[in-house]
């Protein structure tokens, strides 16, 4: 494995678990030891916008989050872990939106690029003087703005997923208009796993992207891009297919409180799992560190679990004795 170059990505809870027994003032030295171990195996850390957002949102007020201290320490860890002294910056993976817009529409919207650039700056602020960073970003409203964005985006995403499932149900009912609910569920699952659902889902994703970019496509372009998307970025479509399958198979209500508390987080799992494909990230194979059972199972279903580890396994691989 050491003959290859790797980019390691920690999810939110991986950073929280890494630092749970540390004092904030001890994290920088701890991370330096970790990076030395990684360097010996050609591994560099990469931050993702979503992990930064999730950690920062937990610093929002006015009421202190029960996860405040854990997320603050995790944020300091990520800032130092993903910092490269040579470039004097935090290495951040591009937003999935930019991957797709650039590859399929040769467009890189400035507003989305600025989100990533701003996230780099905010994370960098927590590398050294985190107390000053907290004070400055509380005053600027950074934490509360991110919390509001996450809440709005999760609600939008849940509605979008419900729409995809509703479309699948309608497709089945066209051929089988008189099915009982249990039979209907079975037929919808068959449709989701058939060769018809993924192209339609992919075309819907492409259409939404084109609309957001104010780009008109011909019918042929729409079909061609729709069929190419899962080939170029498998998890960009497979993740949504997996969610739709879970909604139908488990009869999930995405508007229930349980879904809001847990399953809405799937929206952000997409951002991380998107990196699991056959492309290199700046010449490096991506490794994902997570203990999220849903994400691990989903990546296993699509044969990407070989590049996924929990934190304990990763530290063992590094011969970590700390």
PDB file of N, CA and C in Angstrom, residues 176-249:
ATOM      1  N   UNK A 176     -48.903  -1.234 -13.597  1.00  0.00           N
ATOM      2  CA  UNK A 176     -49.643  -2.059 -12.633  1.00  0.00           C
ATOM      3  C   UNK A 176     -50.534  -1.148 -11.783  1.00  0.00           C
ATOM      4  N   UNK A 177     -51.608  -0.635 -12.341  1.00  0.00           N
ATOM      5  CA  UNK A 177     -52.428   0.376 -11.643  1.00  0.00           C
ATOM      6  C   UNK A 177     -53.233  -0.141 -10.455  1.00  0.00           C
ATOM      7  N   UNK A 178     -53.355  -1.462 -10.294  1.00  0.00           N
ATOM      8  CA  UNK A 178     -54.253  -1.996  -9.262  1.00  0.00           C
ATOM      9  C   UNK A 178     -53.528  -2.760  -8.159  1.00  0.00           C
ATOM     10  N   UNK A 179     -52.264  -2.491  -7.959  1.00  0.00           N
ATOM     11  CA  UNK A 179     -51.498  -3.239  -6.970  1.00  0.00           C
ATOM     12  C   UNK A 179     -51.868  -2.851  -5.542  1.00  0.00           C
ATOM     13  N   UNK A 180     -51.871  -3.839  -4.648  1.00  0.00           N
ATOM     14  CA  UNK A 180     -52.003  -3.577  -3.220  1.00  0.00           C
ATOM     15  C   UNK A 180     -50.684  -2.976  -2.710  1.00  0.00           C
ATOM     16  N   UNK A 181     -50.736  -2.233  -1.574  1.00  0.00           N
ATOM     17  CA  UNK A 181     -49.528  -1.558  -1.077  1.00  0.00           C
ATOM     18  C   UNK A 181     -48.306  -2.459  -0.947  1.00  0.00           C
ATOM     19  N   UNK A 182     -48.469  -3.678  -0.395  1.00  0.00           N
ATOM     20  CA  UNK A 182     -47.328  -4.573  -0.217  1.00  0.00           C
ATOM     21  C   UNK A 182     -46.760  -5.008  -1.566  1.00  0.00           C
ATOM     22  N   UNK A 183     -47.643  -5.305  -2.509  1.00  0.00           N
ATOM     23  CA  UNK A 183     -47.197  -5.695  -3.850  1.00  0.00           C
ATOM     24  C   UNK A 183     -46.540  -4.511  -4.562  1.00  0.00           C
ATOM     25  N   UNK A 184     -47.122  -3.340  -4.347  1.00  0.00           N
ATOM     26  CA  UNK A 184     -46.571  -2.138  -4.965  1.00  0.00           C
ATOM     27  C   UNK A 184     -45.146  -1.892  -4.489  1.00  0.00           C
ATOM     28  N   UNK A 185     -44.928  -2.055  -3.187  1.00  0.00           N
ATOM     29  CA  UNK A 185     -43.581  -1.841  -2.644  1.00  0.00           C
ATOM     30  C   UNK A 185     -42.580  -2.784  -3.312  1.00  0.00           C
ATOM     31  N   UNK A 186     -42.974  -4.041  -3.473  1.00  0.00           N
ATOM     32  CA  UNK A 186     -42.080  -5.008  -4.111  1.00  0.00           C
ATOM     33  C   UNK A 186     -41.759  -4.635  -5.549  1.00  0.00           C
ATOM     34  N   UNK A 187     -42.772  -4.180  -6.277  1.00  0.00           N
ATOM     35  CA  UNK A 187     -42.557  -3.790  -7.666  1.00  0.00           C
ATOM     36  C   UNK A 187     -41.686  -2.533  -7.773  1.00  0.00           C
ATOM     37  N   UNK A 188     -41.883  -1.590  -6.843  1.00  0.00           N
ATOM     38  CA  UNK A 188     -41.070  -0.374  -6.859  1.00  0.00           C
ATOM     39  C   UNK A 188     -39.609  -0.708  -6.571  1.00  0.00           C
ATOM     40  N   UNK A 189     -39.375  -1.617  -5.635  1.00  0.00           N
ATOM     41  CA  UNK A 189     -37.997  -2.037  -5.349  1.00  0.00           C
ATOM     42  C   UNK A 189     -37.365  -2.699  -6.569  1.00  0.00           C
ATOM     43  N   UNK A 190     -38.151  -3.511  -7.258  1.00  0.00           N
ATOM     44  CA  UNK A 190     -37.644  -4.135  -8.480  1.00  0.00           C
ATOM     45  C   UNK A 190     -37.278  -3.071  -9.508  1.00  0.00           C
ATOM     46  N   UNK A 191     -38.122  -2.051  -9.609  1.00  0.00           N
ATOM     47  CA  UNK A 191     -37.867  -0.967 -10.569  1.00  0.00           C
ATOM     48  C   UNK A 191     -36.602  -0.193 -10.192  1.00  0.00           C
ATOM     49  N   UNK A 192     -36.432   0.097  -8.898  1.00  0.00           N
ATOM     50  CA  UNK A 192     -35.259   0.841  -8.454  1.00  0.00           C
ATOM     51  C   UNK A 192     -33.975   0.075  -8.753  1.00  0.00           C
ATOM     52  N   UNK A 193     -34.030  -1.240  -8.667  1.00  0.00           N
ATOM     53  CA  UNK A 193     -32.853  -2.066  -8.931  1.00  0.00           C
ATOM     54  C   UNK A 193     -32.742  -2.498 -10.389  1.00  0.00           C
ATOM     55  N   UNK A 194     -33.688  -2.080 -11.215  1.00  0.00           N
ATOM     56  CA  UNK A 194     -33.658  -2.446 -12.626  1.00  0.00           C
ATOM     57  C   UNK A 194     -32.709  -1.518 -13.375  1.00  0.00           C
ATOM     58  N   UNK A 195     -32.590  -1.750 -14.643  1.00  0.00           N
ATOM     59  CA  UNK A 195     -31.730  -0.899 -15.458  1.00  0.00           C
ATOM     60  C   UNK A 195     -32.407   0.366 -15.933  1.00  0.00           C
ATOM     61  N   UNK A 196     -33.640   0.620 -15.469  1.00  0.00           N
ATOM     62  CA  UNK A 196     -34.391   1.782 -15.941  1.00  0.00           C
ATOM     63  C   UNK A 196     -34.312   2.970 -14.976  1.00  0.00           C
ATOM     64  N   UNK A 197     -34.210   2.680 -13.681  1.00  0.00           N
ATOM     65  CA  UNK A 197     -34.287   3.741 -12.682  1.00  0.00           C
ATOM     66  C   UNK A 197     -33.053   4.635 -12.682  1.00  0.00           C
ATOM     67  N   UNK A 198     -31.867   4.047 -12.707  1.00  0.00           N
ATOM     68  CA  UNK A 198     -30.637   4.838 -12.614  1.00  0.00           C
ATOM     69  C   UNK A 198     -30.513   5.852 -13.749  1.00  0.00           C
ATOM     70  N   UNK A 199     -30.758   5.483 -15.021  1.00  0.00           N
ATOM     71  CA  UNK A 199     -30.687   6.506 -16.077  1.00  0.00           C
ATOM     72  C   UNK A 199     -31.675   7.656 -15.867  1.00  0.00           C
ATOM     73  N   UNK A 200     -32.898   7.336 -15.429  1.00  0.00           N
ATOM     74  CA  UNK A 200     -33.874   8.398 -15.173  1.00  0.00           C
ATOM     75  C   UNK A 200     -33.419   9.300 -14.024  1.00  0.00           C
ATOM     76  N   UNK A 201     -32.903   8.674 -12.971  1.00  0.00           N
ATOM     77  CA  UNK A 201     -32.406   9.433 -11.829  1.00  0.00           C
ATOM     78  C   UNK A 201     -31.232  10.310 -12.243  1.00  0.00           C
ATOM     79  N   UNK A 202     -30.329   9.738 -13.019  1.00  0.00           N
ATOM     80  CA  UNK A 202     -29.174  10.481 -13.493  1.00  0.00           C
ATOM     81  C   UNK A 202     -29.575  11.664 -14.360  1.00  0.00           C
ATOM     82  N   UNK A 203     -30.543  11.459 -15.226  1.00  0.00           N
ATOM     83  CA  UNK A 203     -31.020  12.550 -16.070  1.00  0.00           C
ATOM     84  C   UNK A 203     -31.680  13.645 -15.242  1.00  0.00           C
ATOM     85  N   UNK A 204     -32.366  13.255 -14.168  1.00  0.00           N
ATOM     86  CA  UNK A 204     -32.975  14.251 -13.286  1.00  0.00           C
ATOM     87  C   UNK A 204     -31.897  15.098 -12.597  1.00  0.00           C
ATOM     88  N   UNK A 205     -30.807  14.446 -12.187  1.00  0.00           N
ATOM     89  CA  UNK A 205     -29.698  15.172 -11.557  1.00  0.00           C
ATOM     90  C   UNK A 205     -29.060  16.139 -12.544  1.00  0.00           C
ATOM     91  N   UNK A 206     -28.825  15.657 -13.768  1.00  0.00           N
ATOM     92  CA  UNK A 206     -28.241  16.497 -14.810  1.00  0.00           C
ATOM     93  C   UNK A 206     -29.157  17.673 -15.141  1.00  0.00           C
ATOM     94  N   UNK A 207     -30.453  17.410 -15.218  1.00  0.00           N
ATOM     95  CA  UNK A 207     -31.414  18.485 -15.525  1.00  0.00           C
ATOM     96  C   UNK A 207     -31.383  19.552 -14.441  1.00  0.00           C
ATOM     97  N   UNK A 208     -31.354  19.111 -13.172  1.00  0.00           N
ATOM     98  CA  UNK A 208     -31.304  20.071 -12.080  1.00  0.00           C
ATOM     99  C   UNK A 208     -30.036  20.900 -12.112  1.00  0.00           C
ATOM    100  N   UNK A 209     -28.918  20.269 -12.456  1.00  0.00           N
ATOM    101  CA  UNK A 209     -27.661  20.992 -12.572  1.00  0.00           C
ATOM    102  C   UNK A 209     -27.712  22.024 -13.694  1.00  0.00           C
ATOM    103  N   UNK A 210     -28.215  21.610 -14.860  1.00  0.00           N
ATOM    104  CA  UNK A 210     -28.306  22.529 -15.999  1.00  0.00           C
ATOM    105  C   UNK A 210     -29.204  23.715 -15.674  1.00  0.00           C
ATOM    106  N   UNK A 211     -30.317  23.452 -15.011  1.00  0.00           N
ATOM    107  CA  UNK A 211     -31.231  24.532 -14.639  1.00  0.00           C
ATOM    108  C   UNK A 211     -30.556  25.517 -13.689  1.00  0.00           C
ATOM    109  N   UNK A 212     -29.783  25.001 -12.730  1.00  0.00           N
ATOM    110  CA  UNK A 212     -29.111  25.891 -11.772  1.00  0.00           C
ATOM    111  C   UNK A 212     -28.042  26.739 -12.459  1.00  0.00           C
ATOM    112  N   UNK A 213     -27.518  26.235 -13.591  1.00  0.00           N
ATOM    113  CA  UNK A 213     -26.490  26.963 -14.334  1.00  0.00           C
ATOM    114  C   UNK A 213     -27.076  27.800 -15.474  1.00  0.00           C
ATOM    115  N   UNK A 214     -28.412  27.750 -15.610  1.00  0.00           N
ATOM    116  CA  UNK A 214     -29.097  28.457 -16.705  1.00  0.00           C
ATOM    117  C   UNK A 214     -28.587  28.006 -18.073  1.00  0.00           C
ATOM    118  N   UNK A 215     -28.395  26.700 -18.199  1.00  0.00           N
ATOM    119  CA  UNK A 215     -27.920  26.115 -19.460  1.00  0.00           C
ATOM    120  C   UNK A 215     -29.041  25.288 -20.083  1.00  0.00           C
ATOM    121  N   UNK A 216     -29.275  25.531 -21.368  1.00  0.00           N
ATOM    122  CA  UNK A 216     -30.273  24.754 -22.100  1.00  0.00           C
ATOM    123  C   UNK A 216     -29.586  23.576 -22.802  1.00  0.00           C
ATOM    124  N   UNK A 217     -30.187  22.419 -22.731  1.00  0.00           N
ATOM    125  CA  UNK A 217     -29.660  21.238 -23.405  1.00  0.00           C
ATOM    126  C   UNK A 217     -30.643  20.765 -24.461  1.00  0.00           C
ATOM    127  N   UNK A 218     -30.102  20.170 -25.514  1.00  0.00           N
ATOM    128  CA  UNK A 218     -30.972  19.466 -26.445  1.00  0.00           C
ATOM    129  C   UNK A 218     -31.359  18.137 -25.797  1.00  0.00           C
ATOM    130  N   UNK A 219     -32.388  17.501 -26.348  1.00  0.00           N
ATOM    131  CA  UNK A 219     -32.784  16.200 -25.819  1.00  0.00           C
ATOM    132  C   UNK A 219     -31.646  15.187 -25.877  1.00  0.00           C
ATOM    133  N   UNK A 220     -30.882  15.214 -26.961  1.00  0.00           N
ATOM    134  CA  UNK A 220     -29.768  14.282 -27.117  1.00  0.00           C
ATOM    135  C   UNK A 220     -28.686  14.554 -26.077  1.00  0.00           C
ATOM    136  N   UNK A 221     -28.402  15.826 -25.840  1.00  0.00           N
ATOM    137  CA  UNK A 221     -27.391  16.175 -24.839  1.00  0.00           C
ATOM    138  C   UNK A 221     -27.825  15.710 -23.454  1.00  0.00           C
ATOM    139  N   UNK A 222     -29.092  15.891 -23.152  1.00  0.00           N
ATOM    140  CA  UNK A 222     -29.618  15.495 -21.843  1.00  0.00           C
ATOM    141  C   UNK A 222     -29.449  13.990 -21.640  1.00  0.00           C
ATOM    142  N   UNK A 223     -29.827  13.218 -22.639  1.00  0.00           N
ATOM    143  CA  UNK A 223     -29.711  11.759 -22.531  1.00  0.00           C
ATOM    144  C   UNK A 223     -28.244  11.343 -22.415  1.00  0.00           C
ATOM    145  N   UNK A 224     -27.394  11.931 -23.249  1.00  0.00           N
ATOM    146  CA  UNK A 224     -25.977  11.555 -23.252  1.00  0.00           C
ATOM    147  C   UNK A 224     -25.315  11.860 -21.914  1.00  0.00           C
ATOM    148  N   UNK A 225     -25.584  13.046 -21.383  1.00  0.00           N
ATOM    149  CA  UNK A 225     -24.989  13.419 -20.102  1.00  0.00           C
ATOM    150  C   UNK A 225     -25.564  12.568 -18.969  1.00  0.00           C
ATOM    151  N   UNK A 226     -26.860  12.272 -19.073  1.00  0.00           N
ATOM    152  CA  UNK A 226     -27.489  11.443 -18.056  1.00  0.00           C
ATOM    153  C   UNK A 226     -26.887  10.050 -17.986  1.00  0.00           C
ATOM    154  N   UNK A 227     -26.579   9.486 -19.140  1.00  0.00           N
ATOM    155  CA  UNK A 227     -25.981   8.152 -19.164  1.00  0.00           C
ATOM    156  C   UNK A 227     -24.507   8.194 -18.763  1.00  0.00           C
ATOM    157  N   UNK A 228     -23.847   9.319 -18.988  1.00  0.00           N
ATOM    158  CA  UNK A 228     -22.410   9.420 -18.681  1.00  0.00           C
ATOM    159  C   UNK A 228     -22.146   9.682 -17.200  1.00  0.00           C
ATOM    160  N   UNK A 229     -23.084  10.324 -16.511  1.00  0.00           N
ATOM    161  CA  UNK A 229     -22.845  10.722 -15.122  1.00  0.00           C
ATOM    162  C   UNK A 229     -22.470   9.554 -14.214  1.00  0.00           C
ATOM    163  N   UNK A 230     -23.238   8.457 -14.175  1.00  0.00           N
ATOM    164  CA  UNK A 230     -22.861   7.360 -13.276  1.00  0.00           C
ATOM    165  C   UNK A 230     -21.574   6.653 -13.678  1.00  0.00           C
ATOM    166  N   UNK A 231     -21.155   6.831 -14.927  1.00  0.00           N
ATOM    167  CA  UNK A 231     -19.873   6.268 -15.347  1.00  0.00           C
ATOM    168  C   UNK A 231     -18.721   7.113 -14.824  1.00  0.00           C
ATOM    169  N   UNK A 232     -18.896   8.428 -14.858  1.00  0.00           N
ATOM    170  CA  UNK A 232     -17.833   9.332 -14.418  1.00  0.00           C
ATOM    171  C   UNK A 232     -17.754   9.431 -12.898  1.00  0.00           C
ATOM    172  N   UNK A 233     -18.915   9.541 -12.257  1.00  0.00           N
ATOM    173  CA  UNK A 233     -18.962   9.689 -10.796  1.00  0.00           C
ATOM    174  C   UNK A 233     -20.011   8.719 -10.251  1.00  0.00           C
ATOM    175  N   UNK A 234     -19.636   7.465 -10.069  1.00  0.00           N
ATOM    176  CA  UNK A 234     -20.624   6.425  -9.713  1.00  0.00           C
ATOM    177  C   UNK A 234     -21.485   6.760  -8.509  1.00  0.00           C
ATOM    178  N   UNK A 235     -20.874   7.284  -7.438  1.00  0.00           N
ATOM    179  CA  UNK A 235     -21.635   7.511  -6.219  1.00  0.00           C
ATOM    180  C   UNK A 235     -22.557   8.727  -6.321  1.00  0.00           C
ATOM    181  N   UNK A 236     -22.362   9.571  -7.340  1.00  0.00           N
ATOM    182  CA  UNK A 236     -23.250  10.729  -7.506  1.00  0.00           C
ATOM    183  C   UNK A 236     -24.679  10.285  -7.762  1.00  0.00           C
ATOM    184  N   UNK A 237     -24.839   9.094  -8.358  1.00  0.00           N
ATOM    185  CA  UNK A 237     -26.162   8.543  -8.629  1.00  0.00           C
ATOM    186  C   UNK A 237     -26.457   7.365  -7.705  1.00  0.00           C
ATOM    187  N   UNK A 238     -25.465   6.519  -7.483  1.00  0.00           N
ATOM    188  CA  UNK A 238     -25.668   5.316  -6.673  1.00  0.00           C
ATOM    189  C   UNK A 238     -26.117   5.657  -5.256  1.00  0.00           C
ATOM    190  N   UNK A 239     -25.604   6.766  -4.705  1.00  0.00           N
ATOM    191  CA  UNK A 239     -26.006   7.150  -3.353  1.00  0.00           C
ATOM    192  C   UNK A 239     -27.503   7.440  -3.306  1.00  0.00           C
ATOM    193  N   UNK A 240     -28.010   8.177  -4.286  1.00  0.00           N
ATOM    194  CA  UNK A 240     -29.438   8.494  -4.317  1.00  0.00           C
ATOM    195  C   UNK A 240     -30.274   7.238  -4.548  1.00  0.00           C
ATOM    196  N   UNK A 241     -29.769   6.330  -5.385  1.00  0.00           N
ATOM    197  CA  UNK A 241     -30.461   5.062  -5.598  1.00  0.00           C
ATOM    198  C   UNK A 241     -30.564   4.299  -4.281  1.00  0.00           C
ATOM    199  N   UNK A 242     -29.477   4.284  -3.522  1.00  0.00           N
ATOM    200  CA  UNK A 242     -29.455   3.587  -2.233  1.00  0.00           C
ATOM    201  C   UNK A 242     -30.468   4.190  -1.260  1.00  0.00           C
ATOM    202  N   UNK A 243     -30.536   5.520  -1.210  1.00  0.00           N
ATOM    203  CA  UNK A 243     -31.483   6.196  -0.324  1.00  0.00           C
ATOM    204  C   UNK A 243     -32.916   5.864  -0.738  1.00  0.00           C
ATOM    205  N   UNK A 244     -33.201   5.929  -2.038  1.00  0.00           N
ATOM    206  CA  UNK A 244     -34.557   5.618  -2.512  1.00  0.00           C
ATOM    207  C   UNK A 244     -34.939   4.186  -2.164  1.00  0.00           C
ATOM    208  N   UNK A 245     -33.988   3.279  -2.313  1.00  0.00           N
ATOM    209  CA  UNK A 245     -34.255   1.883  -1.968  1.00  0.00           C
ATOM    210  C   UNK A 245     -34.577   1.748  -0.487  1.00  0.00           C
ATOM    211  N   UNK A 246     -33.820   2.441   0.375  1.00  0.00           N
ATOM    212  CA  UNK A 246     -34.064   2.378   1.814  1.00  0.00           C
ATOM    213  C   UNK A 246     -35.432   2.950   2.174  1.00  0.00           C
ATOM    214  N   UNK A 247     -35.805   4.049   1.531  1.00  0.00           N
ATOM    215  CA  UNK A 247     -37.093   4.683   1.815  1.00  0.00           C
ATOM    216  C   UNK A 247     -38.235   3.708   1.528  1.00  0.00           C
ATOM    217  N   UNK A 248     -38.143   3.025   0.395  1.00  0.00           N
ATOM    218  CA  UNK A 248     -39.211   2.105  -0.007  1.00  0.00           C
ATOM    219  C   UNK A 248     -39.165   0.824   0.817  1.00  0.00           C
ATOM    220  N   UNK A 249     -37.989   0.206   0.925  1.00  0.00           N
ATOM    221  CA  UNK A 249     -37.867  -1.088   1.598  1.00  0.00           C
ATOM    222  C   UNK A 249     -38.271  -1.003   3.065  1.00  0.00           C
TER     223      UNK A 249
END
